[in-house]
Tab-separated table of C-alpha atoms and ligand atoms in Angstrom:
chain	number	residue	atom	x	y	z
A	4	MET	CA	42.802	11.989	-3.832
A	5	SER	CA	42.755	11.879	0.222
A	6	PHE	CA	39.735	12.488	2.120
A	7	ASP	CA	39.239	15.656	3.509
A	8	ILE	CA	35.911	15.818	5.341
A	9	ALA	CA	35.627	19.735	4.968
A	10	THR	CA	36.068	19.475	1.160
A	11	VAL	CA	33.628	16.576	1.050
A	12	ARG	CA	30.712	18.347	2.839
A	13	ALA	CA	31.461	21.269	0.229
A	14	ASP	CA	30.496	18.850	-2.202
A	15	PHE	CA	27.240	18.422	-1.240
A	16	PRO	CA	25.089	21.662	-1.470
A	17	ILE	CA	22.176	20.467	0.612
A	18	LEU	CA	24.329	20.089	3.761
A	19	SER	CA	24.409	23.689	4.083
A	20	ARG	CA	20.819	24.152	4.668
A	21	GLN	CA	18.839	24.977	7.753
A	22	VAL	CA	16.132	22.804	9.046
A	23	ASN	CA	13.848	24.308	11.464
A	24	ASN	CA	16.008	26.988	12.002
A	25	ARG	CA	18.889	24.673	12.800
A	26	PRO	CA	21.930	23.516	10.668
A	27	LEU	CA	20.872	20.167	9.218
A	28	VAL	CA	22.298	17.178	10.644
A	29	TYR	CA	21.512	14.409	8.362
A	30	LEU	CA	21.588	11.036	9.603
A	31	ASP	CA	19.307	9.146	7.413
A	32	SER	CA	21.670	8.032	4.549
A	33	GLY	CA	20.746	4.471	5.374
A	34	ALA	CA	17.484	5.273	3.645
A	35	SER	CA	19.005	7.312	0.992
A	36	ALA	CA	22.020	9.416	0.744
A	37	GLN	CA	22.307	13.018	-0.274
A	38	LYS	CA	23.753	14.027	-3.533
A	39	PRO	CA	27.194	15.745	-4.389
A	40	ARG	CA	27.312	18.362	-6.885
A	41	GLN	CA	29.188	15.983	-9.375
A	42	VAL	CA	26.003	13.887	-9.645
A	43	ILE	CA	23.957	16.818	-9.882
A	44	ASP	CA	25.742	18.321	-12.327
A	45	ALA	CA	26.401	15.088	-14.477
A	46	VAL	CA	22.405	14.596	-14.509
A	47	ALA	CA	21.759	18.329	-15.499
A	48	ARG	CA	24.296	17.884	-18.119
A	49	ALA	CA	22.760	14.830	-19.523
A	50	TYR	CA	19.381	16.586	-19.898
A	51	GLU	CA	20.508	19.862	-21.103
A	52	GLY	CA	22.723	18.659	-23.880
A	53	GLU	CA	23.244	15.103	-24.259
A	54	TYR	CA	19.771	13.527	-24.039
A	55	ALA	CA	18.065	10.991	-26.301
A	56	ASN	CA	16.725	7.393	-26.021
A	57	VAL	CA	19.679	4.764	-25.935
A	58	HIS	CA	20.568	1.800	-28.255
A	59	ARG	CA	17.885	2.488	-30.874
A	60	GLY	CA	19.056	5.815	-32.837
A	61	LEU	CA	21.487	6.088	-35.596
A	62	HIS	CA	21.312	9.851	-34.851
A	63	PHE	CA	24.285	11.746	-33.083
A	64	LEU	CA	22.432	12.367	-29.424
A	65	SER	CA	21.247	8.967	-29.171
A	66	ASN	CA	24.813	7.604	-29.669
A	67	LEU	CA	26.148	10.149	-27.283
A	68	ALA	CA	23.375	9.211	-24.703
A	69	THR	CA	24.091	5.387	-25.423
A	70	GLU	CA	27.978	6.013	-25.131
A	71	ASN	CA	27.372	8.073	-21.694
A	72	TYR	CA	24.972	5.298	-20.562
A	73	GLU	CA	26.769	2.162	-21.491
A	74	ARG	CA	30.085	3.630	-19.828
A	75	VAL	CA	28.538	3.332	-16.583
A	76	ARG	CA	28.429	-0.604	-16.843
A	77	ALA	CA	32.277	-0.338	-17.018
A	78	ILE	CA	32.461	2.001	-14.213
A	79	ILE	CA	29.979	-0.329	-11.864
A	80	ALA	CA	32.258	-3.534	-12.813
A	81	ARG	CA	35.164	-1.406	-11.756
A	82	PHE	CA	33.757	-0.247	-8.485
A	83	LEU	CA	32.819	-3.886	-7.715
A	84	ASN	CA	35.798	-5.400	-9.165
A	85	ALA	CA	33.412	-7.604	-11.161
A	86	PRO	CA	35.277	-9.955	-13.672
A	87	HIS	CA	32.943	-8.895	-17.039
A	88	GLU	CA	30.867	-5.810	-17.398
A	89	ASP	CA	28.396	-7.625	-19.370
A	90	GLU	CA	27.525	-9.405	-15.859
A	91	VAL	CA	26.193	-5.867	-14.651
A	92	ILE	CA	22.346	-5.540	-15.405
A	93	PHE	CA	21.010	-2.232	-14.725
A	94	THR	CA	18.048	-2.084	-12.558
A	95	SER	CA	16.197	0.566	-10.834
A	96	GLY	CA	17.507	-0.444	-7.438
A	97	SER	CA	18.230	-3.528	-5.337
A	98	THR	CA	14.359	-4.405	-5.091
A	99	GLU	CA	14.160	-4.766	-8.772
A	100	GLY	CA	17.389	-6.598	-8.895
A	101	ILE	CA	16.346	-9.169	-6.334
A	102	ASN	CA	12.803	-9.603	-8.083
A	103	LEU	CA	14.857	-10.137	-11.288
A	104	VAL	CA	16.851	-12.937	-9.657
A	105	SER	CA	13.532	-14.589	-8.107
A	106	TYR	CA	11.662	-14.318	-11.515
A	107	GLY	CA	14.219	-14.873	-13.704
A	108	TRP	CA	16.437	-17.495	-11.975
A	109	ALA	CA	14.785	-19.261	-9.169
A	110	ALA	CA	11.145	-19.432	-10.025
A	111	PRO	CA	11.757	-21.665	-13.041
A	112	ARG	CA	14.196	-24.027	-11.149
A	113	MET	CA	12.462	-24.371	-7.896
A	114	GLY	CA	9.481	-26.458	-6.833
A	115	ALA	CA	7.533	-27.662	-3.861
A	116	GLY	CA	9.961	-28.726	-0.837
A	117	ASP	CA	13.185	-26.777	-2.283
A	118	GLU	CA	14.633	-24.378	0.510
A	119	ILE	CA	15.901	-21.021	0.370
A	120	VAL	CA	18.209	-19.996	3.352
A	121	LEU	CA	17.752	-16.376	4.604
A	122	SER	CA	18.689	-14.573	7.552
A	123	VAL	CA	16.616	-12.744	10.035
A	124	LEU	CA	18.836	-9.628	9.217
A	125	GLU	CA	17.194	-9.331	5.806
A	126	HIS	CA	15.641	-6.143	4.435
A	127	HIS	CA	11.908	-7.008	2.834
A	128	ALA	CA	13.521	-6.501	-0.546
A	129	ASN	CA	15.265	-9.584	0.112
A	130	ILE	CA	12.406	-11.309	1.787
A	131	VAL	CA	9.148	-10.749	-0.114
A	132	PRO	CA	10.530	-11.911	-3.254
A	133	TRP	CA	11.173	-15.192	-1.747
A	134	HIS	CA	7.876	-15.240	-0.069
A	135	PHE	CA	6.308	-15.227	-3.492
A	136	LEU	CA	8.001	-18.443	-4.189
A	137	ARG	CA	6.802	-19.929	-1.082
A	138	GLU	CA	3.042	-18.741	-1.889
A	139	ARG	CA	3.092	-19.807	-5.437
A	140	GLN	CA	5.577	-22.911	-5.839
A	141	GLY	CA	5.802	-24.254	-2.196
A	142	VAL	CA	9.411	-23.140	-1.885
A	143	VAL	CA	10.269	-23.373	1.924
A	144	LEU	CA	11.957	-20.351	3.779
A	145	LYS	CA	14.559	-21.471	6.206
A	146	TRP	CA	15.672	-18.756	8.555
A	147	VAL	CA	18.867	-17.949	10.234
A	148	GLU	CA	18.898	-15.911	13.385
A	149	PRO	CA	21.878	-13.643	14.302
A	150	GLU	CA	23.479	-13.752	17.611
A	151	PRO	CA	22.150	-11.520	20.465
A	152	ASP	CA	24.610	-8.910	19.481
A	153	GLY	CA	23.336	-8.870	15.811
A	154	SER	CA	26.347	-10.734	14.411
A	155	LEU	CA	25.773	-13.606	11.864
A	156	PRO	CA	28.520	-16.260	11.859
A	157	PRO	CA	28.828	-17.815	8.360
A	158	GLU	CA	28.976	-20.992	10.052
A	159	LYS	CA	25.542	-20.684	11.367
A	160	VAL	CA	24.158	-19.865	7.838
A	161	LEU	CA	26.081	-22.984	6.441
A	162	ALA	CA	24.584	-25.166	9.021
A	163	ALA	CA	21.010	-24.452	7.660
A	164	VAL	CA	22.133	-25.447	4.191
A	165	GLY	CA	20.781	-28.961	3.403
A	166	PRO	CA	20.385	-31.122	0.395
A	167	LYS	CA	17.118	-29.182	-0.663
A	168	THR	CA	18.663	-26.219	-0.407
A	169	ARG	CA	18.917	-24.224	-3.880
A	170	LEU	CA	19.812	-20.505	-2.705
A	171	VAL	CA	21.367	-18.737	0.122
A	172	ALA	CA	20.124	-15.146	0.132
A	173	VAL	CA	21.844	-12.840	2.556
A	174	THR	CA	22.507	-9.124	3.199
A	175	HIS	CA	26.334	-7.992	3.121
A	176	MET	CA	25.434	-5.456	5.657
A	177	SER	CA	22.162	-4.869	7.772
A	178	ASN	CA	20.376	-1.687	7.248
A	179	VAL	CA	19.169	-1.888	11.095
A	180	THR	CA	22.316	-3.077	12.977
A	181	GLY	CA	24.950	-2.243	10.834
A	182	THR	CA	26.175	-5.730	10.969
A	183	ILE	CA	28.717	-6.721	8.158
A	184	VAL	CA	28.062	-10.497	7.106
A	185	ASP	CA	31.112	-12.576	5.693
A	186	VAL	CA	29.205	-13.444	2.617
A	187	GLY	CA	32.695	-14.551	0.962
A	188	ALA	CA	32.887	-17.087	3.628
A	189	ILE	CA	29.354	-18.284	3.151
A	190	ALA	CA	29.996	-18.436	-0.551
A	191	ARG	CA	33.206	-20.439	-0.095
A	192	GLY	CA	31.604	-22.882	2.208
A	193	THR	CA	28.972	-24.107	0.096
A	194	HIS	CA	28.242	-25.201	-3.759
A	195	VAL	CA	24.603	-23.805	-3.275
A	196	PRO	CA	24.335	-20.465	-5.198
A	197	VAL	CA	24.727	-17.123	-3.162
A	198	LEU	CA	22.885	-13.836	-3.487
A	199	ALA	CA	24.301	-11.118	-1.435
A	200	ASP	CA	22.236	-7.802	-0.785
A	201	GLY	CA	24.896	-5.229	-1.172
A	202	SER	CA	22.631	-2.147	-0.719
A	203	GLN	CA	24.042	-0.995	2.357
A	204	ALA	CA	27.934	-2.627	2.325
A	205	ALA	CA	28.832	-1.398	-1.058
A	206	VAL	CA	28.189	2.538	0.359
A	207	HIS	CA	30.621	1.984	3.123
A	208	MET	CA	33.479	-0.398	2.103
A	209	PRO	CA	35.390	-1.596	-0.896
A	210	VAL	CA	33.662	-4.464	-2.582
A	211	ASP	CA	35.692	-7.335	-4.241
A	212	LEU	CA	33.279	-9.570	-6.472
A	213	ALA	CA	36.268	-11.420	-7.998
A	214	ALA	CA	37.203	-12.493	-4.428
A	215	LEU	CA	33.828	-12.818	-2.653
A	216	GLY	CA	32.795	-15.705	-5.032
A	217	VAL	CA	28.939	-15.142	-4.701
A	218	ASP	CA	26.787	-15.510	-7.604
A	219	PHE	CA	24.392	-12.336	-7.497
A	220	TYR	CA	25.261	-9.293	-5.981
A	221	CYS	CA	22.951	-6.150	-5.972
A	222	ILE	CA	23.670	-2.266	-5.420
A	223	THR	CA	21.237	0.652	-5.120
A	224	GLY	CA	22.139	3.840	-6.836
A	225	HIS	CA	20.137	6.334	-4.264
A	226	LYS	CA	22.223	4.958	-1.292
A	227	LEU	CA	25.457	5.430	-3.293
A	228	TYR	CA	25.028	9.143	-3.503
A	229	GLY	CA	23.368	8.760	-6.954
A	230	PRO	CA	20.061	9.363	-8.287
A	231	SER	CA	16.910	7.177	-7.015
A	232	GLY	CA	15.845	4.940	-9.834
A	233	SER	CA	19.354	3.731	-10.543
A	234	GLY	CA	21.328	0.529	-9.387
A	235	ALA	CA	22.543	-2.902	-10.877
A	236	MET	CA	22.379	-6.499	-10.149
A	237	TRP	CA	25.714	-8.234	-10.954
A	238	ILE	CA	24.843	-12.035	-11.997
A	239	ARG	CA	27.829	-14.334	-12.907
A	240	ARG	CA	27.736	-15.206	-16.574
A	241	ASP	CA	26.889	-18.986	-15.753
A	242	ARG	CA	23.834	-17.822	-13.880
A	243	GLN	CA	22.818	-15.665	-16.391
A	244	ALA	CA	22.960	-18.519	-18.790
A	245	GLU	CA	20.491	-20.250	-16.516
A	246	MET	CA	17.935	-17.640	-16.279
A	247	ARG	CA	14.806	-16.651	-18.279
A	248	PRO	CA	14.041	-13.239	-19.064
A	249	PHE	CA	11.986	-11.277	-16.100
A	250	LEU	CA	10.317	-8.210	-18.168
A	251	GLY	CA	9.528	-8.559	-22.020
A	252	GLY	CA	9.342	-5.740	-24.051
A	253	GLY	CA	11.651	-3.576	-26.383
A	254	ASP	CA	15.328	-3.611	-26.474
A	255	MET	CA	15.682	-7.311	-25.112
A	256	ILE	CA	14.967	-9.089	-28.279
A	257	ARG	CA	16.666	-10.001	-31.393
A	258	THR	CA	13.677	-10.717	-33.277
A	259	VAL	CA	9.800	-10.989	-32.967
A	260	THR	CA	7.458	-12.393	-35.422
A	261	ARG	CA	3.551	-13.309	-34.876
A	262	ASP	CA	4.546	-16.919	-33.733
A	263	SER	CA	8.145	-16.607	-31.751
A	264	VAL	CA	10.602	-14.363	-30.042
A	265	ASP	CA	14.129	-14.468	-30.044
A	266	TYR	CA	15.839	-12.865	-27.048
A	267	THR	CA	19.007	-10.800	-27.405
A	268	ASP	CA	22.079	-11.593	-25.379
A	269	PRO	CA	22.589	-10.569	-21.835
A	270	PRO	CA	22.867	-7.932	-20.225
A	271	LEU	CA	20.323	-6.379	-22.483
A	272	ARG	CA	17.760	-9.484	-22.374
A	273	PHE	CA	17.195	-8.502	-18.983
A	274	GLU	CA	16.713	-5.041	-19.392
A	275	ALA	CA	13.351	-4.617	-21.298
A	276	GLY	CA	11.952	-1.096	-22.283
A	277	THR	CA	13.308	2.344	-22.028
A	278	PRO	CA	15.827	2.332	-18.973
A	279	GLY	CA	16.514	4.929	-16.495
A	280	ILE	CA	19.303	6.685	-18.664
A	281	VAL	CA	19.945	9.599	-17.069
A	282	ASN	CA	19.778	8.057	-13.292
A	283	GLN	CA	22.346	5.413	-14.456
A	284	ILE	CA	24.573	8.003	-15.922
A	285	GLY	CA	24.085	9.867	-12.367
A	286	LEU	CA	25.089	6.736	-10.856
A	287	GLY	CA	28.317	6.554	-12.957
A	288	ALA	CA	29.268	9.942	-11.895
A	289	ALA	CA	28.582	9.046	-8.062
A	290	LEU	CA	30.760	5.780	-8.320
A	291	GLU	CA	33.569	7.909	-10.045
A	292	TYR	CA	33.518	10.234	-7.069
A	293	LEU	CA	33.675	7.553	-4.428
A	294	MET	CA	36.543	5.936	-6.551
A	295	ASP	CA	38.293	9.248	-6.754
A	296	LEU	CA	37.977	9.607	-2.816
A	297	GLY	CA	38.864	5.954	-2.326
A	298	MET	CA	36.440	3.385	-0.559
A	299	ASP	CA	39.201	2.522	1.978
A	300	ASN	CA	39.676	6.283	3.065
A	301	ILE	CA	35.877	6.291	3.062
A	302	ALA	CA	35.775	3.300	5.301
A	303	ALA	CA	38.330	4.393	7.608
A	304	HIS	CA	36.446	7.838	8.098
A	305	GLU	CA	33.397	5.940	9.021
A	306	ARG	CA	35.016	3.633	11.339
A	307	GLY	CA	36.139	6.773	13.219
A	308	LEU	CA	32.549	7.854	13.248
A	309	ARG	CA	31.270	4.545	14.468
A	310	ASP	CA	33.439	4.198	17.460
A	311	TYR	CA	33.004	7.780	18.469
A	312	ALA	CA	29.138	7.079	18.190
A	313	ARG	CA	29.348	3.819	19.910
A	314	ASP	CA	31.140	5.144	22.955
A	315	ARG	CA	28.679	8.106	23.331
A	316	LEU	CA	25.721	6.393	22.794
A	317	ARG	CA	26.907	3.376	25.329
A	318	SER	CA	27.254	6.091	27.943
A	319	LEU	CA	23.636	6.863	27.822
A	320	ASN	CA	22.177	4.025	30.203
A	321	TRP	CA	18.589	4.947	29.222
A	322	LEU	CA	19.361	4.301	25.565
A	323	GLN	CA	19.009	0.762	24.027
A	324	VAL	CA	21.081	0.379	20.928
A	325	GLN	CA	20.032	-2.912	18.950
A	326	GLY	CA	22.839	-4.996	17.744
A	327	ASP	CA	26.735	-4.282	18.409
A	328	ALA	CA	28.413	-6.911	16.020
A	329	PRO	CA	32.357	-6.609	16.190
A	330	GLY	CA	33.410	-4.615	12.924
A	331	LYS	CA	29.878	-3.331	12.343
A	332	GLY	CA	29.182	-0.382	10.069
A	333	ALA	CA	27.967	2.928	11.300
A	334	ILE	CA	24.247	2.378	11.770
A	335	PHE	CA	22.651	2.526	15.009
A	336	SER	CA	19.176	1.255	15.811
A	337	MET	CA	17.822	2.934	19.128
A	338	THR	CA	15.056	2.689	21.475
A	339	MET	CA	14.092	4.517	24.476
A	340	GLN	CA	11.756	3.230	27.447
A	341	GLY	CA	8.668	5.314	27.500
A	342	ALA	CA	9.235	6.957	24.176
A	343	HIS	CA	8.232	5.754	20.793
A	344	ALA	CA	10.565	5.719	18.112
A	345	HIS	CA	8.364	8.312	15.870
A	346	ASP	CA	8.349	10.729	18.915
A	347	LEU	CA	12.072	10.589	19.174
A	348	SER	CA	12.215	11.135	15.433
A	349	THR	CA	9.845	14.170	15.558
A	350	ILE	CA	11.724	15.775	18.401
A	351	LEU	CA	14.912	15.472	16.957
A	352	ASP	CA	13.712	16.698	13.589
A	353	LYS	CA	12.807	19.936	15.609
A	354	ARG	CA	16.646	20.152	16.369
A	355	GLY	CA	17.414	19.678	12.647
A	356	ILE	CA	18.605	16.050	13.128
A	357	ALA	CA	16.885	13.679	10.565
A	358	VAL	CA	16.835	10.168	11.642
A	359	ARG	CA	14.323	7.364	10.586
A	360	ALA	CA	11.815	5.725	13.011
A	361	GLY	CA	9.853	2.646	12.100
A	362	SER	CA	10.465	-1.075	11.302
A	363	HIS	CA	13.047	-0.122	8.544
A	364	CYS	CA	11.615	-2.715	6.152
A	365	ALA	CA	12.948	-5.564	8.715
A	366	MET	CA	10.011	-6.583	10.720
A	367	PRO	CA	11.456	-10.152	11.197
A	368	LEU	CA	14.654	-8.479	12.775
A	369	MET	CA	12.387	-6.187	14.888
A	370	GLU	CA	10.466	-9.170	15.937
A	371	PHE	CA	13.713	-10.888	16.985
A	372	PHE	CA	14.803	-7.900	19.154
A	373	GLY	CA	11.385	-7.482	20.605
A	374	ILE	CA	10.384	-4.298	19.303
A	375	THR	CA	8.202	-2.855	16.694
A	376	ALA	CA	9.957	-0.008	15.812
A	377	SER	CA	13.053	1.823	16.428
A	378	ALA	CA	14.742	5.256	15.901
A	379	ARG	CA	17.613	4.801	13.392
A	380	ALA	CA	20.807	6.961	12.863
A	381	SER	CA	22.938	6.007	9.841
A	382	PHE	CA	26.192	7.894	9.097
A	383	ALA	CA	27.815	8.580	5.762
A	384	MET	CA	31.021	9.778	4.468
A	385	TYR	CA	29.887	13.378	5.249
A	386	ASN	CA	29.173	13.102	8.721
A	387	THR	CA	31.195	14.471	11.472
A	388	THR	CA	31.929	13.632	14.943
A	389	ALA	CA	30.324	16.977	15.879
A	390	GLU	CA	27.090	15.762	14.547
A	391	VAL	CA	27.103	12.547	16.717
A	392	ASP	CA	27.238	15.237	19.708
A	393	ALA	CA	24.445	16.707	18.161
A	394	LEU	CA	22.344	13.657	18.121
A	395	VAL	CA	23.594	12.724	21.922
A	396	GLU	CA	22.164	16.272	22.981
A	397	GLY	CA	18.825	15.476	21.069
A	398	LEU	CA	18.439	12.191	22.664
A	399	THR	CA	19.203	13.576	26.053
A	400	PHE	CA	16.525	16.376	25.403
A	401	CYS	CA	13.967	13.481	24.555
A	402	ARG	CA	14.915	11.555	27.801
A	403	ASP	CA	14.508	14.724	29.989
A	404	LEU	CA	11.144	15.478	28.130
A	405	PHE	CA	10.121	11.678	28.838
A	406	ALA	CA	11.419	11.148	31.895
B	521	PLP	C1	19.660	-3.948	3.064
B	521	PLP	C2	18.948	-3.366	2.182
B	521	PLP	N1	18.450	-4.157	1.088
B	521	PLP	C3	17.364	-3.693	-0.024
B	521	PLP	C4	16.938	-2.525	0.242
B	521	PLP	C5	16.106	-1.929	-1.255
B	521	PLP	O1	16.720	-1.030	-1.751
B	521	PLP	P1	15.881	-0.286	-2.748
B	521	PLP	O2	14.477	0.286	-2.137
B	521	PLP	O3	16.561	1.053	-3.225
B	521	PLP	O4	15.554	-1.137	-4.060
B	521	PLP	C6	17.431	-1.486	1.066
B	521	PLP	C7	16.991	-0.026	1.181
B	521	PLP	O5	16.629	0.552	2.256
B	521	PLP	C8	18.385	-1.875	2.193
B	521	PLP	O6	19.008	-1.121	3.321
C-alpha cells in the first residue's frame, strides 16, 4: 500500500472533530496516538462476538480468543523483525516492560557497586526502575549527557561502560527532543547487555531487532495507534533464561503444591494473571495497519513534516527549541521567554491545537537544558504541513499576547 495522507487521515475518526470551535490539530501523539478505525473495529469485534478468557478454556470462545490474542505475538515479532516470537512478552506498556527487566533480570544479579549506564535523555520509565536498584541494592547509576544539540554519540555511551557495568539502558528515541540514538552501535561496541527503550522509535521508523543486537527492547501500544494497556517487552532467549519471574499468579505455572511451585516456560512464565486480551488484539490490528502502510513510507512522510516544522520554527527568533540532533524525529520541545509552557499549551488549546506542557517525564533532561517545563509538539503520520502552519500561527499569537 502506498502512503496517501488524505486516506490515512480518513481512517482516524477523531481527526474530523472540532475542539473549541476549531478543527482539531492533534500534536500530542508522543504522549498517546489516536486510533484508526481498523483498531476500533478490531476491539469492538473482539468484545462483541469473540470474547472469553485466554489459555484456560476448552470451549469455543476461549479457543477463539486465545487464537486471536496469541496471533499478536507473531505480529509483534514480524513488526520488530524479532528472531523468535516466544521472545515477545506481552506487557501493559513500556513502564511494565522495563520494570519486568529490573525485577526479573537485573535485581537478582546486581549488588552494591555494580553499575548501570543511563543517558540523561531517558524517560522516567527508564530511570525509576533503576533507582529502585540503587536504593535497595546499592547499584550505581552512571549518567551520560547528550551533546548540547541533544544528540547522543554511541562512543560517549560506550566510554561510560567499565568493568563494573552490568547493563546499558538507553532510549532509541527521545520523547522530548526526538533524538534518535544509534542503539545498534552501542550494542555492537560492548559485551554488556543493552536495554533499548523503543517506546517512541518504533512508532516512527522501521525497527530490525535481528540487526540491532540489543538484549531487551520495549514498545508501548498506545503510542503505536493501538489501545492503552497494550505493549511488549522483547527479551532475547538467553536473557530470558537468566530471569526469575516478576509477577506470580495464574497462567505462569506448570504445577503448584502446598510446598512448591514449578513455572511454565517463557513467554507465559512472565505473564501472570489475566492479560489485557482485547488491548493486545487491538495492538495487533494497529501493527498490521502500520505494516500495510509501510514503516518506510511513514518515516518518509514524517521526515517531510520534521524538515518543514524545523524550518518554520527556526524562523521564530523568539522561540527556543530544545535539541536539534541530526536525523531527529518530528518532536519539538519549545520554550518562550516570558511565557510559561502551560500558558502556551492553554492558549494553543483555545485554537484547537493540542500540545503537551510539562517536564514530559524527563526531569534530568529538563535540568540539562536549564528549564523546568516546555511545550511539546509531537507529530505523527496523520499530521500535515498545514498543521505545522497552524502551530506557527498559534505560537505567534502567544508571542503577541506576552510581548
Ligand atoms: C521514551 C518513553 N519511554 C517510556 C514511556 C512510558 O510508556 P508507558 O507510559 O506507555 O508505559 C514513554 C511514554 O511517554 C516514552 O515516551
